[in-house]
Amino acid sequence: KDVWVITRMWESQDYFAWLVSPNGISANPVVSTTQNYLTGDGTGKAGYLKASPDGRKIASVNYTPLNFIEISNFTL
């Protein structure tokens, strides 16, 4: 079964997703750009990413210092 490893780049608008399959990890990530620029003062680069059970949505929560929640569609 294939899975995706997803990250959110700090000080950017980009998500990166790598496909992990029985053949290995994809060499090049899928890059998705959002409207929200993730930035801060450098004192607390903390947050959380969570995919919905059906894999169609992803939530990004950043609590230092921006305090925001972003919910996006996840489709490829």
PDB file of N, CA and C in Angstrom:
ATOM      1  N   LYS A   1       0.846  -1.186   0.000  1.00  0.00           N
ATOM      2  CA  LYS A   1       0.000   0.000   0.000  1.00  0.00           C
ATOM      3  C   LYS A   1       0.887   1.244   0.000  1.00  0.00           C
ATOM      4  N   ASP A   2       0.534   2.193  -0.836  1.00  0.00           N
ATOM      5  CA  ASP A   2       1.290   3.448  -0.912  1.00  0.00           C
ATOM      6  C   ASP A   2       0.853   4.403   0.194  1.00  0.00           C
ATOM      7  N   VAL A   3       1.792   5.202   0.664  1.00  0.00           N
ATOM      8  CA  VAL A   3       1.493   6.262   1.634  1.00  0.00           C
ATOM      9  C   VAL A   3       2.225   7.523   1.206  1.00  0.00           C
ATOM     10  N   TRP A   4       1.787   8.646   1.738  1.00  0.00           N
ATOM     11  CA  TRP A   4       2.428   9.936   1.475  1.00  0.00           C
ATOM     12  C   TRP A   4       3.071  10.451   2.749  1.00  0.00           C
ATOM     13  N   VAL A   5       4.278  11.004   2.637  1.00  0.00           N
ATOM     14  CA  VAL A   5       4.938  11.716   3.725  1.00  0.00           C
ATOM     15  C   VAL A   5       4.840  13.191   3.360  1.00  0.00           C
ATOM     16  N   ILE A   6       4.204  13.980   4.237  1.00  0.00           N
ATOM     17  CA  ILE A   6       3.909  15.376   3.934  1.00  0.00           C
ATOM     18  C   ILE A   6       4.560  16.282   4.970  1.00  0.00           C
ATOM     19  N   THR A   7       5.169  17.368   4.495  1.00  0.00           N
ATOM     20  CA  THR A   7       5.756  18.375   5.380  1.00  0.00           C
ATOM     21  C   THR A   7       5.302  19.757   4.928  1.00  0.00           C
ATOM     22  N   ARG A   8       5.444  20.697   5.831  1.00  0.00           N
ATOM     23  CA  ARG A   8       5.156  22.100   5.519  1.00  0.00           C
ATOM     24  C   ARG A   8       6.434  22.885   5.755  1.00  0.00           C
ATOM     25  N   MET A   9       6.889  23.604   4.767  1.00  0.00           N
ATOM     26  CA  MET A   9       8.143  24.350   4.907  1.00  0.00           C
ATOM     27  C   MET A   9       7.919  25.638   5.696  1.00  0.00           C
ATOM     28  N   TRP A  10       8.795  25.877   6.659  1.00  0.00           N
ATOM     29  CA  TRP A  10       8.749  27.093   7.465  1.00  0.00           C
ATOM     30  C   TRP A  10       9.177  28.273   6.614  1.00  0.00           C
ATOM     31  N   GLU A  11       8.558  29.418   6.850  1.00  0.00           N
ATOM     32  CA  GLU A  11       8.799  30.652   6.106  1.00  0.00           C
ATOM     33  C   GLU A  11       8.565  30.446   4.612  1.00  0.00           C
ATOM     34  N   SER A  12       7.433  29.844   4.301  1.00  0.00           N
ATOM     35  CA  SER A  12       7.038  29.652   2.910  1.00  0.00           C
ATOM     36  C   SER A  12       5.538  29.391   2.839  1.00  0.00           C
ATOM     37  N   GLN A  13       5.062  29.172   1.643  1.00  0.00           N
ATOM     38  CA  GLN A  13       3.666  28.832   1.400  1.00  0.00           C
ATOM     39  C   GLN A  13       3.542  27.385   0.924  1.00  0.00           C
ATOM     40  N   ASP A  14       4.611  26.614   1.026  1.00  0.00           N
ATOM     41  CA  ASP A  14       4.673  25.323   0.362  1.00  0.00           C
ATOM     42  C   ASP A  14       4.545  24.108   1.279  1.00  0.00           C
ATOM     43  N   TYR A  15       3.797  23.139   0.761  1.00  0.00           N
ATOM     44  CA  TYR A  15       3.757  21.783   1.302  1.00  0.00           C
ATOM     45  C   TYR A  15       4.591  20.907   0.371  1.00  0.00           C
ATOM     46  N   PHE A  16       5.241  19.894   0.924  1.00  0.00           N
ATOM     47  CA  PHE A  16       5.996  18.928   0.139  1.00  0.00           C
ATOM     48  C   PHE A  16       5.462  17.541   0.468  1.00  0.00           C
ATOM     49  N   ALA A  17       5.189  16.744  -0.565  1.00  0.00           N
ATOM     50  CA  ALA A  17       4.655  15.393  -0.365  1.00  0.00           C
ATOM     51  C   ALA A  17       5.488  14.398  -1.167  1.00  0.00           C
ATOM     52  N   TRP A  18       5.991  13.366  -0.479  1.00  0.00           N
ATOM     53  CA  TRP A  18       6.750  12.302  -1.122  1.00  0.00           C
ATOM     54  C   TRP A  18       5.923  11.031  -1.086  1.00  0.00           C
ATOM     55  N   LEU A  19       5.822  10.353  -2.210  1.00  0.00           N
ATOM     56  CA  LEU A  19       5.131   9.082  -2.275  1.00  0.00           C
ATOM     57  C   LEU A  19       6.075   7.977  -1.819  1.00  0.00           C
ATOM     58  N   VAL A  20       5.596   7.154  -0.893  1.00  0.00           N
ATOM     59  CA  VAL A  20       6.346   5.990  -0.432  1.00  0.00           C
ATOM     60  C   VAL A  20       5.562   4.759  -0.881  1.00  0.00           C
ATOM     61  N   SER A  21       6.185   3.929  -1.702  1.00  0.00           N
ATOM     62  CA  SER A  21       5.534   2.744  -2.255  1.00  0.00           C
ATOM     63  C   SER A  21       6.459   1.541  -2.076  1.00  0.00           C
ATOM     64  N   PRO A  22       5.998   0.364  -2.446  1.00  0.00           N
ATOM     65  CA  PRO A  22       6.897  -0.799  -2.391  1.00  0.00           C
ATOM     66  C   PRO A  22       8.158  -0.625  -3.237  1.00  0.00           C
ATOM     67  N   ASN A  23       8.123   0.296  -4.194  1.00  0.00           N
ATOM     68  CA  ASN A  23       9.295   0.570  -5.035  1.00  0.00           C
ATOM     69  C   ASN A  23      10.280   1.544  -4.408  1.00  0.00           C
ATOM     70  N   GLY A  24       9.919   2.147  -3.263  1.00  0.00           N
ATOM     71  CA  GLY A  24      10.798   3.096  -2.592  1.00  0.00           C
ATOM     72  C   GLY A  24      10.143   4.450  -2.400  1.00  0.00           C
ATOM     73  N   ILE A  25      10.973   5.439  -2.094  1.00  0.00           N
ATOM     74  CA  ILE A  25      10.508   6.809  -1.861  1.00  0.00           C
ATOM     75  C   ILE A  25      10.758   7.629  -3.114  1.00  0.00           C
ATOM     76  N   SER A  26       9.757   8.399  -3.521  1.00  0.00           N
ATOM     77  CA  SER A  26       9.919   9.226  -4.724  1.00  0.00           C
ATOM     78  C   SER A  26      11.073  10.205  -4.535  1.00  0.00           C
ATOM     79  N   ALA A  27      11.845  10.387  -5.582  1.00  0.00           N
ATOM     80  CA  ALA A  27      13.010  11.275  -5.515  1.00  0.00           C
ATOM     81  C   ALA A  27      12.614  12.743  -5.472  1.00  0.00           C
ATOM     82  N   ASN A  28      11.532  13.086  -6.140  1.00  0.00           N
ATOM     83  CA  ASN A  28      11.094  14.475  -6.211  1.00  0.00           C
ATOM     84  C   ASN A  28       9.726  14.617  -5.549  1.00  0.00           C
ATOM     85  N   PRO A  29       9.595  15.554  -4.618  1.00  0.00           N
ATOM     86  CA  PRO A  29       8.311  15.730  -3.956  1.00  0.00           C
ATOM     87  C   PRO A  29       7.310  16.457  -4.852  1.00  0.00           C
ATOM     88  N   VAL A  30       6.043  16.261  -4.546  1.00  0.00           N
ATOM     89  CA  VAL A  30       4.989  17.074  -5.134  1.00  0.00           C
ATOM     90  C   VAL A  30       4.919  18.333  -4.276  1.00  0.00           C
ATOM     91  N   VAL A  31       5.049  19.500  -4.888  1.00  0.00           N
ATOM     92  CA  VAL A  31       5.034  20.769  -4.146  1.00  0.00           C
ATOM     93  C   VAL A  31       3.693  21.444  -4.391  1.00  0.00           C
ATOM     94  N   SER A  32       3.010  21.790  -3.299  1.00  0.00           N
ATOM     95  CA  SER A  32       1.724  22.486  -3.373  1.00  0.00           C
ATOM     96  C   SER A  32       1.840  23.802  -2.622  1.00  0.00           C
ATOM     97  N   THR A  33       1.393  24.880  -3.240  1.00  0.00           N
ATOM     98  CA  THR A  33       1.493  26.207  -2.654  1.00  0.00           C
ATOM     99  C   THR A  33       0.133  26.673  -2.169  1.00  0.00           C
ATOM    100  N   THR A  34       0.090  27.223  -0.959  1.00  0.00           N
ATOM    101  CA  THR A  34      -1.142  27.742  -0.381  1.00  0.00           C
ATOM    102  C   THR A  34      -1.112  29.261  -0.369  1.00  0.00           C
ATOM    103  N   GLN A  35      -2.195  29.859   0.089  1.00  0.00           N
ATOM    104  CA  GLN A  35      -2.255  31.319   0.186  1.00  0.00           C
ATOM    105  C   GLN A  35      -1.556  31.846   1.433  1.00  0.00           C
ATOM    106  N   ASN A  36      -1.442  31.024   2.459  1.00  0.00           N
ATOM    107  CA  ASN A  36      -0.898  31.485   3.739  1.00  0.00           C
ATOM    108  C   ASN A  36       0.604  31.272   3.809  1.00  0.00           C
ATOM    109  N   TYR A  37       1.304  32.327   4.155  1.00  0.00           N
ATOM    110  CA  TYR A  37       2.754  32.289   4.318  1.00  0.00           C
ATOM    111  C   TYR A  37       3.056  31.951   5.767  1.00  0.00           C
ATOM    112  N   LEU A  38       3.754  30.857   6.001  1.00  0.00           N
ATOM    113  CA  LEU A  38       4.074  30.409   7.353  1.00  0.00           C
ATOM    114  C   LEU A  38       5.371  31.060   7.805  1.00  0.00           C
ATOM    115  N   THR A  39       5.272  31.945   8.784  1.00  0.00           N
ATOM    116  CA  THR A  39       6.444  32.660   9.266  1.00  0.00           C
ATOM    117  C   THR A  39       6.299  32.923  10.759  1.00  0.00           C
ATOM    118  N   GLY A  40       7.314  33.488  11.342  1.00  0.00           N
ATOM    119  CA  GLY A  40       7.277  33.796  12.762  1.00  0.00           C
ATOM    120  C   GLY A  40       8.542  34.478  13.202  1.00  0.00           C
ATOM    121  N   ASP A  41       8.705  34.564  14.503  1.00  0.00           N
ATOM    122  CA  ASP A  41       9.865  35.261  15.041  1.00  0.00           C
ATOM    123  C   ASP A  41      11.024  34.320  15.351  1.00  0.00           C
ATOM    124  N   GLY A  42      10.873  33.039  15.012  1.00  0.00           N
ATOM    125  CA  GLY A  42      11.955  32.086  15.230  1.00  0.00           C
ATOM    126  C   GLY A  42      12.017  31.505  16.620  1.00  0.00           C
ATOM    127  N   THR A  43      11.140  31.928  17.524  1.00  0.00           N
ATOM    128  CA  THR A  43      11.191  31.434  18.895  1.00  0.00           C
ATOM    129  C   THR A  43      10.402  30.149  19.089  1.00  0.00           C
ATOM    130  N   GLY A  44       9.549  29.805  18.158  1.00  0.00           N
ATOM    131  CA  GLY A  44       8.763  28.594  18.346  1.00  0.00           C
ATOM    132  C   GLY A  44       8.181  28.072  17.054  1.00  0.00           C
ATOM    133  N   LYS A  45       8.980  27.376  16.310  1.00  0.00           N
ATOM    134  CA  LYS A  45       8.512  26.820  15.043  1.00  0.00           C
ATOM    135  C   LYS A  45       7.763  25.524  15.338  1.00  0.00           C
ATOM    136  N   ALA A  46       6.575  25.677  15.882  1.00  0.00           N
ATOM    137  CA  ALA A  46       5.821  24.512  16.313  1.00  0.00           C
ATOM    138  C   ALA A  46       4.481  24.450  15.606  1.00  0.00           C
ATOM    139  N   GLY A  47       4.084  23.241  15.264  1.00  0.00           N
ATOM    140  CA  GLY A  47       2.804  23.060  14.612  1.00  0.00           C
ATOM    141  C   GLY A  47       2.501  21.592  14.446  1.00  0.00           C
ATOM    142  N   TYR A  48       1.472  21.311  13.661  1.00  0.00           N
ATOM    143  CA  TYR A  48       1.008  19.944  13.518  1.00  0.00           C
ATOM    144  C   TYR A  48       0.319  19.798  12.179  1.00  0.00           C
ATOM    145  N   LEU A  49       0.545  18.676  11.506  1.00  0.00           N
ATOM    146  CA  LEU A  49      -0.161  18.335  10.281  1.00  0.00           C
ATOM    147  C   LEU A  49      -0.964  17.070  10.522  1.00  0.00           C
ATOM    148  N   LYS A  50      -2.185  17.054  10.014  1.00  0.00           N
ATOM    149  CA  LYS A  50      -3.033  15.874  10.176  1.00  0.00           C
ATOM    150  C   LYS A  50      -3.882  15.702   8.930  1.00  0.00           C
ATOM    151  N   ALA A  51      -3.857  14.499   8.363  1.00  0.00           N
ATOM    152  CA  ALA A  51      -4.700  14.179   7.214  1.00  0.00           C
ATOM    153  C   ALA A  51      -6.026  13.612   7.710  1.00  0.00           C
ATOM    154  N   SER A  52      -7.087  13.849   6.937  1.00  0.00           N
ATOM    155  CA  SER A  52      -8.387  13.277   7.273  1.00  0.00           C
ATOM    156  C   SER A  52      -8.343  11.762   7.049  1.00  0.00           C
ATOM    157  N   PRO A  53      -9.230  11.016   7.704  1.00  0.00           N
ATOM    158  CA  PRO A  53      -9.225   9.561   7.554  1.00  0.00           C
ATOM    159  C   PRO A  53      -9.358   9.086   6.102  1.00  0.00           C
ATOM    160  N   ASP A  54     -10.081   9.839   5.279  1.00  0.00           N
ATOM    161  CA  ASP A  54     -10.243   9.432   3.882  1.00  0.00           C
ATOM    162  C   ASP A  54      -9.130   9.980   2.981  1.00  0.00           C
ATOM    163  N   GLY A  55      -8.194  10.763   3.538  1.00  0.00           N
ATOM    164  CA  GLY A  55      -7.059  11.276   2.783  1.00  0.00           C
ATOM    165  C   GLY A  55      -7.368  12.436   1.854  1.00  0.00           C
ATOM    166  N   ARG A  56      -8.561  13.015   1.964  1.00  0.00           N
ATOM    167  CA  ARG A  56      -8.938  14.097   1.051  1.00  0.00           C
ATOM    168  C   ARG A  56      -8.629  15.497   1.572  1.00  0.00           C
ATOM    169  N   LYS A  57      -8.394  15.643   2.855  1.00  0.00           N
ATOM    170  CA  LYS A  57      -8.108  16.949   3.459  1.00  0.00           C
ATOM    171  C   LYS A  57      -6.861  16.842   4.312  1.00  0.00           C
ATOM    172  N   ILE A  58      -6.210  17.981   4.490  1.00  0.00           N
ATOM    173  CA  ILE A  58      -5.077  18.057   5.412  1.00  0.00           C
ATOM    174  C   ILE A  58      -5.218  19.340   6.219  1.00  0.00           C
ATOM    175  N   ALA A  59      -4.955  19.238   7.504  1.00  0.00           N
ATOM    176  CA  ALA A  59      -5.028  20.397   8.389  1.00  0.00           C
ATOM    177  C   ALA A  59      -3.617  20.737   8.868  1.00  0.00           C
ATOM    178  N   SER A  60      -3.308  22.020   8.839  1.00  0.00           N
ATOM    179  CA  SER A  60      -2.039  22.531   9.335  1.00  0.00           C
ATOM    180  C   SER A  60      -2.345  23.481  10.478  1.00  0.00           C
ATOM    181  N   VAL A  61      -1.795  23.194  11.641  1.00  0.00           N
ATOM    182  CA  VAL A  61      -2.002  24.033  12.819  1.00  0.00           C
ATOM    183  C   VAL A  61      -0.659  24.598  13.233  1.00  0.00           C
ATOM    184  N   ASN A  62      -0.597  25.918  13.361  1.00  0.00           N
ATOM    185  CA  ASN A  62       0.610  26.586  13.818  1.00  0.00           C
ATOM    186  C   ASN A  62       0.229  27.427  15.018  1.00  0.00           C
ATOM    187  N   TYR A  63       0.874  27.206  16.140  1.00  0.00           N
ATOM    188  CA  TYR A  63       0.466  27.942  17.333  1.00  0.00           C
ATOM    189  C   TYR A  63       1.503  28.918  17.865  1.00  0.00           C
ATOM    190  N   THR A  64       2.655  29.038  17.236  1.00  0.00           N
ATOM    191  CA  THR A  64       3.627  30.005  17.710  1.00  0.00           C
ATOM    192  C   THR A  64       4.307  30.659  16.531  1.00  0.00           C
ATOM    193  N   PRO A  65       4.239  31.902  16.327  1.00  0.00           N
ATOM    194  CA  PRO A  65       3.420  32.900  16.989  1.00  0.00           C
ATOM    195  C   PRO A  65       2.147  33.243  16.226  1.00  0.00           C
ATOM    196  N   LEU A  66       1.843  32.524  15.129  1.00  0.00           N
ATOM    197  CA  LEU A  66       0.730  32.927  14.280  1.00  0.00           C
ATOM    198  C   LEU A  66      -0.650  32.516  14.779  1.00  0.00           C
ATOM    199  N   ASN A  67      -0.740  31.370  15.429  1.00  0.00           N
ATOM    200  CA  ASN A  67      -2.013  30.867  15.937  1.00  0.00           C
ATOM    201  C   ASN A  67      -3.064  30.762  14.839  1.00  0.00           C
ATOM    202  N   PHE A  68      -2.828  29.868  13.875  1.00  0.00           N
ATOM    203  CA  PHE A  68      -3.827  29.685  12.828  1.00  0.00           C
ATOM    204  C   PHE A  68      -4.009  28.216  12.504  1.00  0.00           C
ATOM    205  N   ILE A  69      -5.156  27.924  11.898  1.00  0.00           N
ATOM    206  CA  ILE A  69      -5.465  26.597  11.379  1.00  0.00           C
ATOM    207  C   ILE A  69      -5.788  26.753   9.899  1.00  0.00           C
ATOM    208  N   GLU A  70      -5.171  25.930   9.077  1.00  0.00           N
ATOM    209  CA  GLU A  70      -5.428  25.939   7.638  1.00  0.00           C
ATOM    210  C   GLU A  70      -5.899  24.540   7.251  1.00  0.00           C
ATOM    211  N   ILE A  71      -7.038  24.460   6.594  1.00  0.00           N
ATOM    212  CA  ILE A  71      -7.570  23.178   6.101  1.00  0.00           C
ATOM    213  C   ILE A  71      -7.576  23.245   4.587  1.00  0.00           C
ATOM    214  N   SER A  72      -6.937  22.252   3.964  1.00  0.00           N
ATOM    215  CA  SER A  72      -6.781  22.254   2.512  1.00  0.00           C
ATOM    216  C   SER A  72      -7.235  20.918   1.937  1.00  0.00           C
ATOM    217  N   ASN A  73      -7.571  20.930   0.646  1.00  0.00           N
ATOM    218  CA  ASN A  73      -7.842  19.696  -0.073  1.00  0.00           C
ATOM    219  C   ASN A  73      -6.521  19.005  -0.367  1.00  0.00           C
ATOM    220  N   PHE A  74      -6.518  17.681  -0.308  1.00  0.00           N
ATOM    221  CA  PHE A  74      -5.334  16.917  -0.675  1.00  0.00           C
ATOM    222  C   PHE A  74      -5.732  15.980  -1.793  1.00  0.00           C
ATOM    223  N   THR A  75      -5.367  16.357  -3.010  1.00  0.00           N
ATOM    224  CA  THR A  75      -5.671  15.536  -4.175  1.00  0.00           C
ATOM    225  C   THR A  75      -4.460  15.520  -5.095  1.00  0.00           C
ATOM    226  N   LEU A  76      -4.258  14.410  -5.727  1.00  0.00           N
ATOM    227  CA  LEU A  76      -3.165  14.296  -6.694  1.00  0.00           C
ATOM    228  C   LEU A  76      -3.689  13.688  -7.967  1.00  0.00           C
TER     229      LEU A  76
END
